[in-house]
PDB file of C-alpha atoms in Angstrom:
ATOM      1  CA  UNK A  15      -8.884   8.153 -23.669  1.00 39.00           C
ATOM      2  CA  UNK A  16      -6.060   9.758 -25.100  1.00 40.00           C
ATOM      3  CA  UNK A  17      -3.805   8.182 -27.984  1.00 43.00           C
ATOM      4  CA  UNK A  18       0.188   6.593 -27.228  1.00 41.00           C
ATOM      5  CA  UNK A  19       2.190   9.664 -29.324  1.00 42.00           C
ATOM      6  CA  UNK A  20       6.213   7.840 -29.334  1.00 46.00           C
ATOM      7  CA  UNK A  21       7.571   7.229 -25.617  1.00 63.00           C
ATOM      8  CA  UNK A  22       3.804   8.473 -24.381  1.00 72.00           C
ATOM      9  CA  UNK A  23       1.244   6.791 -22.589  1.00 80.00           C
ATOM     10  CA  UNK A  24      -1.616   8.856 -21.679  1.00 85.00           C
ATOM     11  CA  UNK A  25      -1.903   8.900 -17.842  1.00 88.00           C
ATOM     12  CA  UNK A  26      -5.631   7.838 -17.520  1.00 89.00           C
ATOM     13  CA  UNK A  27      -4.928   4.172 -18.362  1.00 90.00           C
ATOM     14  CA  UNK A  28      -2.602   3.757 -15.805  1.00 93.00           C
ATOM     15  CA  UNK A  29      -5.044   5.210 -13.319  1.00 93.00           C
ATOM     16  CA  UNK A  30      -7.075   2.869 -14.641  1.00 93.00           C
ATOM     17  CA  UNK A  31      -5.256   0.020 -13.959  1.00 94.00           C
ATOM     18  CA  UNK A  32      -4.142   0.634 -10.543  1.00 95.00           C
ATOM     19  CA  UNK A  33      -7.704   1.158  -9.858  1.00 95.00           C
ATOM     20  CA  UNK A  34      -8.694  -1.689 -11.335  1.00 96.00           C
ATOM     21  CA  UNK A  35      -6.359  -3.998  -9.310  1.00 97.00           C
ATOM     22  CA  UNK A  36      -6.468  -2.643  -6.093  1.00 97.00           C
ATOM     23  CA  UNK A  37     -10.482  -2.807  -6.457  1.00 95.00           C
ATOM     24  CA  UNK A  38      -9.412  -6.467  -6.639  1.00 96.00           C
ATOM     25  CA  UNK A  39      -6.888  -7.122  -3.824  1.00 96.00           C
ATOM     26  CA  UNK A  40      -9.224  -5.395  -1.553  1.00 95.00           C
ATOM     27  CA  UNK A  41     -12.183  -7.930  -2.313  1.00 94.00           C
ATOM     28  CA  UNK A  42      -9.589 -11.115  -2.166  1.00 93.00           C
ATOM     29  CA  UNK A  43      -8.543 -10.290   1.015  1.00 92.00           C
ATOM     30  CA  UNK A  44     -12.161 -10.711   2.782  1.00 89.00           C
ATOM     31  CA  UNK A  45     -12.763 -13.430  -0.010  1.00 86.00           C
ATOM     32  CA  UNK A  46      -9.772 -15.236   2.066  1.00 78.00           C
ATOM     33  CA  UNK A  47     -11.585 -15.372   5.257  1.00 80.00           C
ATOM     34  CA  UNK A  48     -13.489 -19.060   4.896  1.00 77.00           C
ATOM     35  CA  UNK A  49     -16.625 -19.438   7.661  1.00 75.00           C
ATOM     36  CA  UNK A  50     -16.449 -22.492   9.772  1.00 69.00           C
ATOM     37  CA  UNK A  51     -18.167 -25.589   8.263  1.00 72.00           C
ATOM     38  CA  UNK A  52     -20.343 -27.825  10.379  1.00 64.00           C
ATOM     39  CA  UNK A  53     -23.550 -29.529  10.443  1.00 66.00           C
ATOM     40  CA  UNK A  54     -26.334 -27.284  12.236  1.00 68.00           C
ATOM     41  CA  UNK A  55     -25.898 -30.121  15.548  1.00 68.00           C
ATOM     42  CA  UNK A  56     -22.295 -28.695  15.964  1.00 68.00           C
ATOM     43  CA  UNK A  57     -22.334 -25.313  15.425  1.00 67.00           C
ATOM     44  CA  UNK A  58     -25.143 -24.332  18.312  1.00 63.00           C
ATOM     45  CA  UNK A  59     -21.662 -25.124  20.743  1.00 70.00           C
ATOM     46  CA  UNK A  60     -18.444 -24.716  18.637  1.00 69.00           C
ATOM     47  CA  UNK A  61     -19.633 -21.586  16.056  1.00 71.00           C
ATOM     48  CA  UNK A  62     -18.732 -19.036  18.691  1.00 75.00           C
ATOM     49  CA  UNK A  63     -15.108 -21.407  19.730  1.00 74.00           C
ATOM     50  CA  UNK A  64     -14.036 -21.258  16.296  1.00 72.00           C
ATOM     51  CA  UNK A  65     -15.108 -17.485  15.247  1.00 74.00           C
ATOM     52  CA  UNK A  66     -12.587 -16.171  17.649  1.00 80.00           C
ATOM     53  CA  UNK A  67     -10.080 -18.305  17.124  1.00 76.00           C
ATOM     54  CA  UNK A  68     -11.176 -15.946  13.255  1.00 80.00           C
ATOM     55  CA  UNK A  69      -9.633 -12.999  15.312  1.00 86.00           C
ATOM     56  CA  UNK A  70      -5.668 -13.773  13.772  1.00 87.00           C
ATOM     57  CA  UNK A  71      -6.907 -13.732  10.139  1.00 89.00           C
ATOM     58  CA  UNK A  72      -8.957 -10.500  10.747  1.00 90.00           C
ATOM     59  CA  UNK A  73      -6.836  -8.338  12.181  1.00 91.00           C
ATOM     60  CA  UNK A  74      -3.707  -9.612   9.755  1.00 92.00           C
ATOM     61  CA  UNK A  75      -7.066  -8.600   6.879  1.00 93.00           C
ATOM     62  CA  UNK A  76      -8.598  -5.172   8.665  1.00 92.00           C
ATOM     63  CA  UNK A  77      -4.374  -4.882   8.799  1.00 92.00           C
ATOM     64  CA  UNK A  78      -3.957  -4.592   5.281  1.00 94.00           C
ATOM     65  CA  UNK A  79      -7.558  -4.171   3.840  1.00 94.00           C
ATOM     66  CA  UNK A  80      -6.108  -0.134   5.544  1.00 91.00           C
ATOM     67  CA  UNK A  81      -2.759  -0.505   4.427  1.00 93.00           C
ATOM     68  CA  UNK A  82      -4.324  -0.855   1.058  1.00 94.00           C
ATOM     69  CA  UNK A  83      -6.706   2.070   1.770  1.00 92.00           C
ATOM     70  CA  UNK A  84      -4.342   4.771   2.009  1.00 89.00           C
ATOM     71  CA  UNK A  85      -1.101   3.449  -0.604  1.00 92.00           C
ATOM     72  CA  UNK A  86      -4.561   3.932  -2.785  1.00 93.00           C
ATOM     73  CA  UNK A  87      -4.815   7.249  -1.478  1.00 89.00           C
ATOM     74  CA  UNK A  88      -1.124   8.000  -1.804  1.00 88.00           C
ATOM     75  CA  UNK A  89      -1.192   6.117  -5.666  1.00 91.00           C
ATOM     76  CA  UNK A  90      -4.601   9.348  -6.165  1.00 90.00           C
ATOM     77  CA  UNK A  91      -2.948  12.021  -4.296  1.00 87.00           C
ATOM     78  CA  UNK A  92       0.591  11.556  -6.385  1.00 91.00           C
ATOM     79  CA  UNK A  93      -0.999  11.464 -10.385  1.00 91.00           C
ATOM     80  CA  UNK A  94      -3.484  14.749  -8.788  1.00 90.00           C
ATOM     81  CA  UNK A  95       0.783  16.004  -9.237  1.00 93.00           C
ATOM     82  CA  UNK A  96       1.736  13.756 -12.642  1.00 92.00           C
ATOM     83  CA  UNK A  97       1.414  15.548 -15.359  1.00 91.00           C
ATOM     84  CA  UNK A  98       1.953  12.908 -18.222  1.00 90.00           C
ATOM     85  CA  UNK A  99       3.617  10.042 -17.666  1.00 92.00           C
ATOM     86  CA  UNK A 100       5.886   8.000 -20.481  1.00 92.00           C
ATOM     87  CA  UNK A 101       6.766   3.426 -20.593  1.00 92.00           C
ATOM     88  CA  UNK A 102      10.032   4.416 -17.837  1.00 93.00           C
ATOM     89  CA  UNK A 103       7.453   5.545 -16.021  1.00 94.00           C
ATOM     90  CA  UNK A 104       4.210   2.887 -16.121  1.00 94.00           C
ATOM     91  CA  UNK A 105       7.388  -0.228 -16.167  1.00 95.00           C
ATOM     92  CA  UNK A 106       7.678   1.102 -12.361  1.00 96.00           C
ATOM     93  CA  UNK A 107       3.360   1.638 -12.251  1.00 96.00           C
ATOM     94  CA  UNK A 108       3.559  -2.369 -13.269  1.00 96.00           C
ATOM     95  CA  UNK A 109       6.067  -3.213 -10.399  1.00 96.00           C
ATOM     96  CA  UNK A 110       4.405  -1.702  -7.940  1.00 97.00           C
ATOM     97  CA  UNK A 111       1.390  -3.378  -8.907  1.00 97.00           C
ATOM     98  CA  UNK A 112       3.776  -6.929  -8.701  1.00 97.00           C
ATOM     99  CA  UNK A 113       4.122  -5.983  -5.466  1.00 97.00           C
ATOM    100  CA  UNK A 114      -0.057  -5.372  -4.262  1.00 97.00           C
ATOM    101  CA  UNK A 115      -1.223  -8.643  -6.519  1.00 97.00           C
ATOM    102  CA  UNK A 116       1.001 -10.271  -3.127  1.00 97.00           C
ATOM    103  CA  UNK A 117      -0.671  -9.090  -0.348  1.00 96.00           C
ATOM    104  CA  UNK A 118      -3.619 -11.367  -0.094  1.00 95.00           C
ATOM    105  CA  UNK A 119      -1.085 -14.040   0.192  1.00 95.00           C
ATOM    106  CA  UNK A 120       1.521 -12.313   2.170  1.00 96.00           C
ATOM    107  CA  UNK A 121      -1.507 -11.533   4.658  1.00 95.00           C
ATOM    108  CA  UNK A 122      -3.248 -14.861   4.381  1.00 93.00           C
ATOM    109  CA  UNK A 123      -0.257 -16.351   5.596  1.00 94.00           C
ATOM    110  CA  UNK A 124       0.165 -14.102   8.659  1.00 94.00           C
ATOM    111  CA  UNK A 125      -2.341 -13.731   9.571  1.00 91.00           C
ATOM    112  CA  UNK A 126      -2.317 -18.007   9.787  1.00 89.00           C
ATOM    113  CA  UNK A 127       1.041 -18.388  10.515  1.00 92.00           C
ATOM    114  CA  UNK A 128       1.064 -15.058  12.947  1.00 89.00           C
ATOM    115  CA  UNK A 129       3.311 -16.830  15.143  1.00 90.00           C
ATOM    116  CA  UNK A 130       6.149 -17.754  12.971  1.00 94.00           C
ATOM    117  CA  UNK A 131       8.607 -15.779  11.692  1.00 95.00           C
ATOM    118  CA  UNK A 132       8.657 -16.581   8.283  1.00 96.00           C
ATOM    119  CA  UNK A 133       6.026 -15.134   7.736  1.00 95.00           C
ATOM    120  CA  UNK A 134       6.546 -12.238   9.686  1.00 95.00           C
ATOM    121  CA  UNK A 135       9.663 -11.395   6.900  1.00 96.00           C
ATOM    122  CA  UNK A 136       7.422 -11.915   3.952  1.00 97.00           C
ATOM    123  CA  UNK A 137       4.534  -9.805   5.491  1.00 96.00           C
ATOM    124  CA  UNK A 138       7.393  -6.924   6.359  1.00 96.00           C
ATOM    125  CA  UNK A 139       9.357  -7.017   3.386  1.00 97.00           C
ATOM    126  CA  UNK A 140       5.737  -7.315   0.896  1.00 97.00           C
ATOM    127  CA  UNK A 141       3.896  -4.141   2.058  1.00 96.00           C
ATOM    128  CA  UNK A 142       8.048  -2.546   2.324  1.00 96.00           C
ATOM    129  CA  UNK A 143       9.160  -3.596  -1.538  1.00 97.00           C
ATOM    130  CA  UNK A 144       4.970  -1.255  -1.605  1.00 96.00           C
ATOM    131  CA  UNK A 145       6.407   1.416  -0.695  1.00 94.00           C
ATOM    132  CA  UNK A 146       9.913   1.203  -2.162  1.00 96.00           C
ATOM    133  CA  UNK A 147       7.522   1.526  -5.909  1.00 96.00           C
ATOM    134  CA  UNK A 148       5.656   4.305  -4.377  1.00 95.00           C
ATOM    135  CA  UNK A 149       8.991   6.107  -3.607  1.00 95.00           C
ATOM    136  CA  UNK A 150      10.507   4.927  -6.138  1.00 96.00           C
ATOM    137  CA  UNK A 151       7.214   5.975  -8.697  1.00 96.00           C
ATOM    138  CA  UNK A 152       7.424  10.053  -7.221  1.00 95.00           C
ATOM    139  CA  UNK A 153      11.460   9.978  -7.242  1.00 95.00           C
ATOM    140  CA  UNK A 154      11.099  10.071 -10.457  1.00 95.00           C
ATOM    141  CA  UNK A 155       8.227  11.961 -11.940  1.00 94.00           C
ATOM    142  CA  UNK A 156       9.249  14.853  -9.407  1.00 94.00           C
ATOM    143  CA  UNK A 157      13.387  14.649 -10.790  1.00 92.00           C
ATOM    144  CA  UNK A 158      14.187  17.639 -12.953  1.00 91.00           C
ATOM    145  CA  UNK A 159      10.170  18.397 -13.034  1.00 91.00           C
ATOM    146  CA  UNK A 160      10.140  15.803 -15.539  1.00 87.00           C
ATOM    147  CA  UNK A 161       6.697  14.474 -14.783  1.00 93.00           C
ATOM    148  CA  UNK A 162       5.295  17.351 -13.155  1.00 92.00           C
ATOM    149  CA  UNK A 163       4.351  20.858 -13.906  1.00 92.00           C
ATOM    150  CA  UNK A 164       7.557  22.894 -14.366  1.00 90.00           C
ATOM    151  CA  UNK A 165       6.902  25.464 -11.154  1.00 90.00           C
ATOM    152  CA  UNK A 166       5.899  22.651  -8.362  1.00 91.00           C
ATOM    153  CA  UNK A 167       7.842  23.923  -5.075  1.00 91.00           C
ATOM    154  CA  UNK A 168      10.835  21.054  -5.007  1.00 91.00           C
ATOM    155  CA  UNK A 169      11.043  22.079  -0.943  1.00 92.00           C
ATOM    156  CA  UNK A 170       6.836  20.329  -1.301  1.00 90.00           C
ATOM    157  CA  UNK A 171       8.842  17.165  -3.293  1.00 91.00           C
ATOM    158  CA  UNK A 172      11.846  17.143  -1.085  1.00 92.00           C
ATOM    159  CA  UNK A 173       9.001  16.517   1.897  1.00 89.00           C
ATOM    160  CA  UNK A 174       7.275  14.635   0.206  1.00 89.00           C
ATOM    161  CA  UNK A 175       9.539  11.504  -0.627  1.00 91.00           C
ATOM    162  CA  UNK A 176      10.376  11.613   2.644  1.00 89.00           C
ATOM    163  CA  UNK A 177       6.851  10.859   3.680  1.00 87.00           C
ATOM    164  CA  UNK A 178       6.475   8.183   1.194  1.00 89.00           C
ATOM    165  CA  UNK A 179       9.385   6.634   2.348  1.00 92.00           C
ATOM    166  CA  UNK A 180       8.324   6.660   6.181  1.00 90.00           C
ATOM    167  CA  UNK A 181       6.570   3.177   5.646  1.00 89.00           C
ATOM    168  CA  UNK A 182       8.812   0.725   4.198  1.00 93.00           C
ATOM    169  CA  UNK A 183      11.231   1.374   6.061  1.00 94.00           C
ATOM    170  CA  UNK A 184       9.253   1.091   9.663  1.00 93.00           C
ATOM    171  CA  UNK A 185       7.972  -2.246   8.351  1.00 94.00           C
ATOM    172  CA  UNK A 186      11.411  -3.019   7.117  1.00 95.00           C
ATOM    173  CA  UNK A 187      12.703  -2.612  10.803  1.00 95.00           C
ATOM    174  CA  UNK A 188       9.646  -4.035  12.145  1.00 95.00           C
ATOM    175  CA  UNK A 189      11.206  -7.804   9.692  1.00 96.00           C
ATOM    176  CA  UNK A 190      14.483  -6.761  11.528  1.00 96.00           C
ATOM    177  CA  UNK A 191      12.672  -6.705  14.461  1.00 96.00           C
ATOM    178  CA  UNK A 192      11.438 -10.465  13.341  1.00 95.00           C
ATOM    179  CA  UNK A 193      14.484 -11.709  15.003  1.00 96.00           C
ATOM    180  CA  UNK A 194      13.829 -10.551  18.611  1.00 95.00           C
ATOM    181  CA  UNK A 195      10.913 -10.327  18.981  1.00 94.00           C
ATOM    182  CA  UNK A 196       7.859 -11.514  16.554  1.00 94.00           C
ATOM    183  CA  UNK A 197       5.243  -9.888  19.537  1.00 93.00           C
ATOM    184  CA  UNK A 198       6.954  -6.291  18.387  1.00 94.00           C
ATOM    185  CA  UNK A 199       6.791  -6.578  14.795  1.00 93.00           C
ATOM    186  CA  UNK A 200       3.575  -7.214  14.794  1.00 92.00           C
ATOM    187  CA  UNK A 201       2.388  -4.605  17.350  1.00 92.00           C
ATOM    188  CA  UNK A 202       4.488  -2.661  14.236  1.00 91.00           C
ATOM    189  CA  UNK A 203       2.277  -3.904  10.800  1.00 91.00           C
ATOM    190  CA  UNK A 204      -0.723  -2.993  12.724  1.00 88.00           C
ATOM    191  CA  UNK A 205       0.440   0.588  14.876  1.00 88.00           C
ATOM    192  CA  UNK A 206       1.331   2.189  11.650  1.00 85.00           C
ATOM    193  CA  UNK A 207      -1.855   2.773   9.456  1.00 80.00           C
ATOM    194  CA  UNK A 208      -3.335   3.666  12.204  1.00 77.00           C
ATOM    195  CA  UNK A 209      -0.286   6.483  12.483  1.00 75.00           C
ATOM    196  CA  UNK A 210      -0.565   7.362   9.699  1.00 73.00           C
ATOM    197  CA  UNK A 211      -4.787   7.770  10.105  1.00 71.00           C
ATOM    198  CA  UNK A 212      -4.048   9.896  12.394  1.00 69.00           C
ATOM    199  CA  UNK A 213      -1.113  12.178  11.524  1.00 64.00           C
ATOM    200  CA  UNK A 214      -3.811  12.957   7.522  1.00 58.00           C
ATOM    201  CA  UNK A 215      -6.059  13.337   9.967  1.00 57.00           C
ATOM    202  CA  UNK A 216      -3.600  16.565  11.528  1.00 54.00           C
ATOM    203  CA  UNK A 217      -2.033  17.741   8.926  1.00 53.00           C
ATOM    204  CA  UNK A 218      -4.312  19.199   6.013  1.00 49.00           C
ATOM    205  CA  UNK A 219      -1.520  19.361   3.600  1.00 48.00           C
ATOM    206  CA  UNK A 220      -1.520  15.330   3.840  1.00 46.00           C
ATOM    207  CA  UNK A 221      -3.131  13.673   1.202  1.00 45.00           C
ATOM    208  CA  UNK A 222      -6.096  14.907   0.164  1.00 44.00           C
ATOM    209  CA  UNK A 223      -6.898  18.135   1.600  1.00 42.00           C
ATOM    210  CA  UNK A 224      -3.966  19.899  -0.719  1.00 49.00           C
ATOM    211  CA  UNK A 225      -5.147  19.255  -3.799  1.00 51.00           C
ATOM    212  CA  UNK A 226      -7.810  21.621  -3.131  1.00 47.00           C
ATOM    213  CA  UNK A 227      -5.320  24.352  -2.665  1.00 46.00           C
TER     214      UNK A 227
END
């Protein structure tokens, strides 16, 4: 790894830290799903029922795993264009990772208590704040082409900024909607990553596709 010079920091060190946090957090999501503890005599009759009762937890796990997958892809996408890093960029990333690391807790909370508004609010705010820091990192890196190449298209930067803001705005809307209908909020949490999955397949300028141009 390259040495730090003045305010500059090795970009690869930040990438390594981020990859490590994502790997741990995504693994913790499934660890939080507890296997039903039954005696062998009870298993034949009770196990199918208790496994079925785990579906909200499994659904919240799958939703968060896909969201984290897209966040990691977005991180990888950003770092394709970010050519340099400094201490401010590092601290933005640290705050970003702090809320990434909170996702297993908020996921378990909404999986266990999805019918409670407080769970929806905590989960929605958690994901929204992650998206906010992701946007801030892109804004800081591209402002006046601070940490990106000087010839990076300003129109492209603006389009990507709007895209990075879209998901946190949707999740904040879901939080507000929870004051009217928790069920609608839950549908938004599930539908949003599915939307981005379809969008990524259709739009070849998004995520990894543009990296080959």
